[in-house]
Amino acid sequence: MNTPKKIHNSGFTLIELMIVVAIIGILAAIAIPSYQDYTIRAKVISAINVANSIKTAVADTYQSNGAFSVNSINVKLPVTTAMATIDVQNTTGVITIKYDGSAAPSQIKDMTLTLTPNVKGAVLPSTTVAPMEWACASTTSTTANAAGLVSSPGTLLAKYAPWQAPSFLDS
């Protein structure tokens, strides 16, 4: 006599697959916006890195002359990259990074970030020749103010600005 063999189901059920897809969807909904913000912050920092040479020129000019004039630095201004235009105010040495390049993400298009030189907590022109500190400011300048630095506010949203710009603290 033939007895029917038991067939064991070793695959996934439809409900199990739907649960896995739902979990992946939830993780993607959280991860994608965070990743987009991360890539924008990376592009913001890339323009700040380009501004390092200008920051050094401003500090050297100020330390040599005891005053600052944009005409006395050895950098052709404004500096234009695919991401931003970087310029310096004539007497104060404030570096403005305007994210207006073709590679600038639409979320930060035409926004600015400012880097303000400070000497002993005062903006240029200061009569004291001392080490220069830099205040980095977006729409807020909370970190700079907490460090006792004066800053000119920019228009870049704070969530895209670096929370601290360590390369700009001392020169």
PDB file of C-alpha atoms in Angstrom:
ATOM      1  CA  MET A   1       0.000   0.000   0.000  1.00  0.00           C
ATOM      2  CA  ASN A   2       1.197   3.428  -0.907  1.00  0.00           C
ATOM      3  CA  THR A   3       1.198   5.996   1.864  1.00  0.00           C
ATOM      4  CA  PRO A   4       1.413   9.644   0.929  1.00  0.00           C
ATOM      5  CA  LYS A   5       4.703  11.275   1.812  1.00  0.00           C
ATOM      6  CA  LYS A   6       4.690  14.361   3.957  1.00  0.00           C
ATOM      7  CA  ILE A   7       6.010  17.386   2.139  1.00  0.00           C
ATOM      8  CA  HIS A   8       7.786  19.875   4.393  1.00  0.00           C
ATOM      9  CA  ASN A   9       7.552  23.492   3.413  1.00  0.00           C
ATOM     10  CA  SER A  10      11.001  25.002   3.809  1.00  0.00           C
ATOM     11  CA  GLY A  11      10.409  28.435   2.235  1.00  0.00           C
ATOM     12  CA  PHE A  12       9.199  31.767   3.552  1.00  0.00           C
ATOM     13  CA  THR A  13       5.554  32.615   3.806  1.00  0.00           C
ATOM     14  CA  LEU A  14       4.160  35.705   2.187  1.00  0.00           C
ATOM     15  CA  ILE A  15       3.627  37.431   5.538  1.00  0.00           C
ATOM     16  CA  GLU A  16       7.275  36.867   6.526  1.00  0.00           C
ATOM     17  CA  LEU A  17       8.459  38.441   3.282  1.00  0.00           C
ATOM     18  CA  MET A  18       6.107  41.409   3.757  1.00  0.00           C
ATOM     19  CA  ILE A  19       7.485  41.993   7.267  1.00  0.00           C
ATOM     20  CA  VAL A  20      11.066  42.003   5.944  1.00  0.00           C
ATOM     21  CA  VAL A  21      10.146  44.471   3.181  1.00  0.00           C
ATOM     22  CA  ALA A  22       8.425  46.740   5.725  1.00  0.00           C
ATOM     23  CA  ILE A  23      11.494  46.727   7.982  1.00  0.00           C
ATOM     24  CA  ILE A  24      13.767  47.585   5.049  1.00  0.00           C
ATOM     25  CA  GLY A  25      11.407  50.413   4.074  1.00  0.00           C
ATOM     26  CA  ILE A  26      11.468  51.885   7.582  1.00  0.00           C
ATOM     27  CA  LEU A  27      15.274  51.734   7.728  1.00  0.00           C
ATOM     28  CA  ALA A  28      15.543  53.391   4.308  1.00  0.00           C
ATOM     29  CA  ALA A  29      13.141  56.160   5.350  1.00  0.00           C
ATOM     30  CA  ILE A  30      15.452  56.972   8.257  1.00  0.00           C
ATOM     31  CA  ALA A  31      18.804  56.488   6.509  1.00  0.00           C
ATOM     32  CA  ILE A  32      18.292  58.340   3.218  1.00  0.00           C
ATOM     33  CA  PRO A  33      17.649  61.854   4.664  1.00  0.00           C
ATOM     34  CA  SER A  34      20.563  61.425   7.085  1.00  0.00           C
ATOM     35  CA  TYR A  35      22.851  60.430   4.233  1.00  0.00           C
ATOM     36  CA  GLN A  36      21.740  63.413   2.143  1.00  0.00           C
ATOM     37  CA  ASP A  37      22.547  65.797   5.028  1.00  0.00           C
ATOM     38  CA  TYR A  38      25.912  64.073   5.454  1.00  0.00           C
ATOM     39  CA  THR A  39      26.850  64.555   1.787  1.00  0.00           C
ATOM     40  CA  ILE A  40      25.838  68.236   1.911  1.00  0.00           C
ATOM     41  CA  ARG A  41      27.960  68.777   5.042  1.00  0.00           C
ATOM     42  CA  ALA A  42      30.893  67.110   3.256  1.00  0.00           C
ATOM     43  CA  LYS A  43      30.530  69.555   0.359  1.00  0.00           C
ATOM     44  CA  VAL A  44      30.307  72.501   2.775  1.00  0.00           C
ATOM     45  CA  ILE A  45      33.544  71.367   4.411  1.00  0.00           C
ATOM     46  CA  SER A  46      35.257  70.976   1.024  1.00  0.00           C
ATOM     47  CA  ALA A  47      34.747  74.694   0.365  1.00  0.00           C
ATOM     48  CA  ILE A  48      36.017  75.496   3.873  1.00  0.00           C
ATOM     49  CA  ASN A  49      39.183  73.534   3.066  1.00  0.00           C
ATOM     50  CA  VAL A  50      39.707  75.687  -0.032  1.00  0.00           C
ATOM     51  CA  ALA A  51      39.346  78.777   2.204  1.00  0.00           C
ATOM     52  CA  ASN A  52      42.259  77.570   4.376  1.00  0.00           C
ATOM     53  CA  SER A  53      44.823  79.194   2.058  1.00  0.00           C
ATOM     54  CA  ILE A  54      42.939  82.492   2.235  1.00  0.00           C
ATOM     55  CA  LYS A  55      42.717  82.210   6.025  1.00  0.00           C
ATOM     56  CA  THR A  56      46.482  81.756   6.182  1.00  0.00           C
ATOM     57  CA  ALA A  57      47.051  84.762   3.897  1.00  0.00           C
ATOM     58  CA  VAL A  58      44.783  86.959   6.053  1.00  0.00           C
ATOM     59  CA  ALA A  59      46.570  85.886   9.250  1.00  0.00           C
ATOM     60  CA  ASP A  60      50.055  86.371   7.743  1.00  0.00           C
ATOM     61  CA  THR A  61      49.183  89.835   6.443  1.00  0.00           C
ATOM     62  CA  TYR A  62      47.751  90.875   9.783  1.00  0.00           C
ATOM     63  CA  GLN A  63      50.714  89.510  11.764  1.00  0.00           C
ATOM     64  CA  SER A  64      53.220  91.219   9.440  1.00  0.00           C
ATOM     65  CA  ASN A  65      51.518  94.608   9.170  1.00  0.00           C
ATOM     66  CA  GLY A  66      49.479  94.866  12.382  1.00  0.00           C
ATOM     67  CA  ALA A  67      46.517  95.687  10.138  1.00  0.00           C
ATOM     68  CA  PHE A  68      44.704  94.045   7.283  1.00  0.00           C
ATOM     69  CA  SER A  69      44.028  95.102   3.731  1.00  0.00           C
ATOM     70  CA  VAL A  70      42.735  92.760   1.074  1.00  0.00           C
ATOM     71  CA  ASN A  71      45.147  94.384  -1.392  1.00  0.00           C
ATOM     72  CA  SER A  72      48.158  93.150   0.592  1.00  0.00           C
ATOM     73  CA  ILE A  73      47.406  89.421   0.509  1.00  0.00           C
ATOM     74  CA  ASN A  74      48.907  87.177  -2.140  1.00  0.00           C
ATOM     75  CA  VAL A  75      45.653  85.537  -3.199  1.00  0.00           C
ATOM     76  CA  LYS A  76      43.686  86.497  -6.288  1.00  0.00           C
ATOM     77  CA  LEU A  77      40.126  87.183  -5.124  1.00  0.00           C
ATOM     78  CA  PRO A  78      37.440  86.027  -5.400  1.00  0.00           C
ATOM     79  CA  VAL A  79      38.399  82.351  -5.519  1.00  0.00           C
ATOM     80  CA  THR A  80      35.855  80.382  -7.531  1.00  0.00           C
ATOM     81  CA  THR A  81      35.410  76.609  -7.370  1.00  0.00           C
ATOM     82  CA  ALA A  82      32.755  74.288  -8.747  1.00  0.00           C
ATOM     83  CA  MET A  83      31.145  74.447  -5.294  1.00  0.00           C
ATOM     84  CA  ALA A  84      31.463  78.059  -4.145  1.00  0.00           C
ATOM     85  CA  THR A  85      32.810  81.575  -4.494  1.00  0.00           C
ATOM     86  CA  ILE A  86      35.133  82.650  -1.683  1.00  0.00           C
ATOM     87  CA  ASP A  87      35.808  86.333  -1.039  1.00  0.00           C
ATOM     88  CA  VAL A  88      37.330  88.518   1.696  1.00  0.00           C
ATOM     89  CA  GLN A  89      36.023  91.827   3.071  1.00  0.00           C
ATOM     90  CA  ASN A  90      38.618  94.551   2.634  1.00  0.00           C
ATOM     91  CA  THR A  91      39.279  95.865   6.154  1.00  0.00           C
ATOM     92  CA  THR A  92      37.819  93.205   8.445  1.00  0.00           C
ATOM     93  CA  GLY A  93      39.259  90.090   6.792  1.00  0.00           C
ATOM     94  CA  VAL A  94      35.907  88.279   7.060  1.00  0.00           C
ATOM     95  CA  ILE A  95      35.934  85.373   4.607  1.00  0.00           C
ATOM     96  CA  THR A  96      32.568  84.724   2.969  1.00  0.00           C
ATOM     97  CA  ILE A  97      31.903  81.402   1.277  1.00  0.00           C
ATOM     98  CA  LYS A  98      28.895  81.613  -1.044  1.00  0.00           C
ATOM     99  CA  TYR A  99      27.675  78.244  -2.278  1.00  0.00           C
ATOM    100  CA  ASP A 100      26.754  79.339  -5.794  1.00  0.00           C
ATOM    101  CA  GLY A 101      28.787  76.956  -7.952  1.00  0.00           C
ATOM    102  CA  SER A 102      27.399  74.440 -10.397  1.00  0.00           C
ATOM    103  CA  ALA A 103      28.250  71.571  -8.007  1.00  0.00           C
ATOM    104  CA  ALA A 104      26.461  73.150  -5.022  1.00  0.00           C
ATOM    105  CA  PRO A 105      23.457  71.088  -3.887  1.00  0.00           C
ATOM    106  CA  SER A 106      20.083  72.811  -4.317  1.00  0.00           C
ATOM    107  CA  GLN A 107      19.500  72.724  -0.540  1.00  0.00           C
ATOM    108  CA  ILE A 108      22.375  75.187   0.032  1.00  0.00           C
ATOM    109  CA  LYS A 109      22.332  77.086  -3.272  1.00  0.00           C
ATOM    110  CA  ASP A 110      23.249  80.785  -2.783  1.00  0.00           C
ATOM    111  CA  MET A 111      23.664  80.414   0.998  1.00  0.00           C
ATOM    112  CA  THR A 112      26.728  81.796   2.782  1.00  0.00           C
ATOM    113  CA  LEU A 113      29.050  80.738   5.576  1.00  0.00           C
ATOM    114  CA  THR A 114      31.318  83.339   7.193  1.00  0.00           C
ATOM    115  CA  LEU A 115      34.715  82.965   8.811  1.00  0.00           C
ATOM    116  CA  THR A 116      35.493  85.967  11.012  1.00  0.00           C
ATOM    117  CA  PRO A 117      39.051  86.590  12.263  1.00  0.00           C
ATOM    118  CA  ASN A 118      39.310  87.495  15.954  1.00  0.00           C
ATOM    119  CA  VAL A 119      42.285  88.789  17.912  1.00  0.00           C
ATOM    120  CA  LYS A 120      41.738  88.441  21.652  1.00  0.00           C
ATOM    121  CA  GLY A 121      37.969  88.304  21.120  1.00  0.00           C
ATOM    122  CA  ALA A 122      37.810  91.415  18.900  1.00  0.00           C
ATOM    123  CA  VAL A 123      37.317  91.591  15.152  1.00  0.00           C
ATOM    124  CA  LEU A 124      39.848  93.268  12.879  1.00  0.00           C
ATOM    125  CA  PRO A 125      41.111  95.944  12.859  1.00  0.00           C
ATOM    126  CA  SER A 126      42.386  95.353  16.355  1.00  0.00           C
ATOM    127  CA  THR A 127      45.314  97.288  17.755  1.00  0.00           C
ATOM    128  CA  THR A 128      46.647  94.172  19.482  1.00  0.00           C
ATOM    129  CA  VAL A 129      48.911  91.845  17.542  1.00  0.00           C
ATOM    130  CA  ALA A 130      48.261  88.369  18.938  1.00  0.00           C
ATOM    131  CA  PRO A 131      47.357  84.904  17.650  1.00  0.00           C
ATOM    132  CA  MET A 132      44.284  84.948  15.453  1.00  0.00           C
ATOM    133  CA  GLU A 133      41.236  82.772  16.107  1.00  0.00           C
ATOM    134  CA  TRP A 134      38.479  82.191  13.569  1.00  0.00           C
ATOM    135  CA  ALA A 135      34.744  82.183  14.226  1.00  0.00           C
ATOM    136  CA  CYS A 136      32.719  80.058  11.802  1.00  0.00           C
ATOM    137  CA  ALA A 137      29.081  81.174  11.529  1.00  0.00           C
ATOM    138  CA  SER A 138      26.039  79.938   9.649  1.00  0.00           C
ATOM    139  CA  THR A 139      22.595  81.297  10.557  1.00  0.00           C
ATOM    140  CA  THR A 140      23.727  80.776  14.144  1.00  0.00           C
ATOM    141  CA  SER A 141      27.113  81.265  15.744  1.00  0.00           C
ATOM    142  CA  THR A 142      26.507  79.403  18.989  1.00  0.00           C
ATOM    143  CA  THR A 143      29.880  77.628  19.078  1.00  0.00           C
ATOM    144  CA  ALA A 144      31.795  80.809  18.217  1.00  0.00           C
ATOM    145  CA  ASN A 145      29.920  82.842  20.813  1.00  0.00           C
ATOM    146  CA  ALA A 146      30.515  80.161  23.453  1.00  0.00           C
ATOM    147  CA  ALA A 147      34.248  80.459  22.737  1.00  0.00           C
ATOM    148  CA  GLY A 148      34.053  84.243  23.248  1.00  0.00           C
ATOM    149  CA  LEU A 149      34.494  85.045  19.565  1.00  0.00           C
ATOM    150  CA  VAL A 150      32.672  87.667  17.533  1.00  0.00           C
ATOM    151  CA  SER A 151      31.229  86.517  14.219  1.00  0.00           C
ATOM    152  CA  SER A 152      29.315  87.797  11.230  1.00  0.00           C
ATOM    153  CA  PRO A 153      26.282  85.569  10.605  1.00  0.00           C
ATOM    154  CA  GLY A 154      25.879  83.762   7.306  1.00  0.00           C
ATOM    155  CA  THR A 155      22.765  82.341   5.674  1.00  0.00           C
ATOM    156  CA  LEU A 156      23.722  78.641   5.585  1.00  0.00           C
ATOM    157  CA  LEU A 157      21.363  76.525   7.671  1.00  0.00           C
ATOM    158  CA  ALA A 158      22.992  75.410  10.919  1.00  0.00           C
ATOM    159  CA  LYS A 159      22.276  71.719  10.213  1.00  0.00           C
ATOM    160  CA  TYR A 160      24.648  71.849   7.229  1.00  0.00           C
ATOM    161  CA  ALA A 161      27.445  73.746   8.970  1.00  0.00           C
ATOM    162  CA  PRO A 162      30.229  71.892  10.736  1.00  0.00           C
ATOM    163  CA  TRP A 163      29.535  71.910  14.472  1.00  0.00           C
ATOM    164  CA  GLN A 164      33.157  72.882  15.001  1.00  0.00           C
ATOM    165  CA  ALA A 165      35.769  73.961  12.524  1.00  0.00           C
ATOM    166  CA  PRO A 166      38.986  72.841  14.238  1.00  0.00           C
ATOM    167  CA  SER A 167      41.217  73.973  11.373  1.00  0.00           C
ATOM    168  CA  PHE A 168      39.974  77.509  11.907  1.00  0.00           C
ATOM    169  CA  LEU A 169      40.589  77.906  15.629  1.00  0.00           C
ATOM    170  CA  ASP A 170      44.166  79.176  15.773  1.00  0.00           C
ATOM    171  CA  SER A 171      46.573  80.480  13.234  1.00  0.00           C
TER     172      SER A 171
END
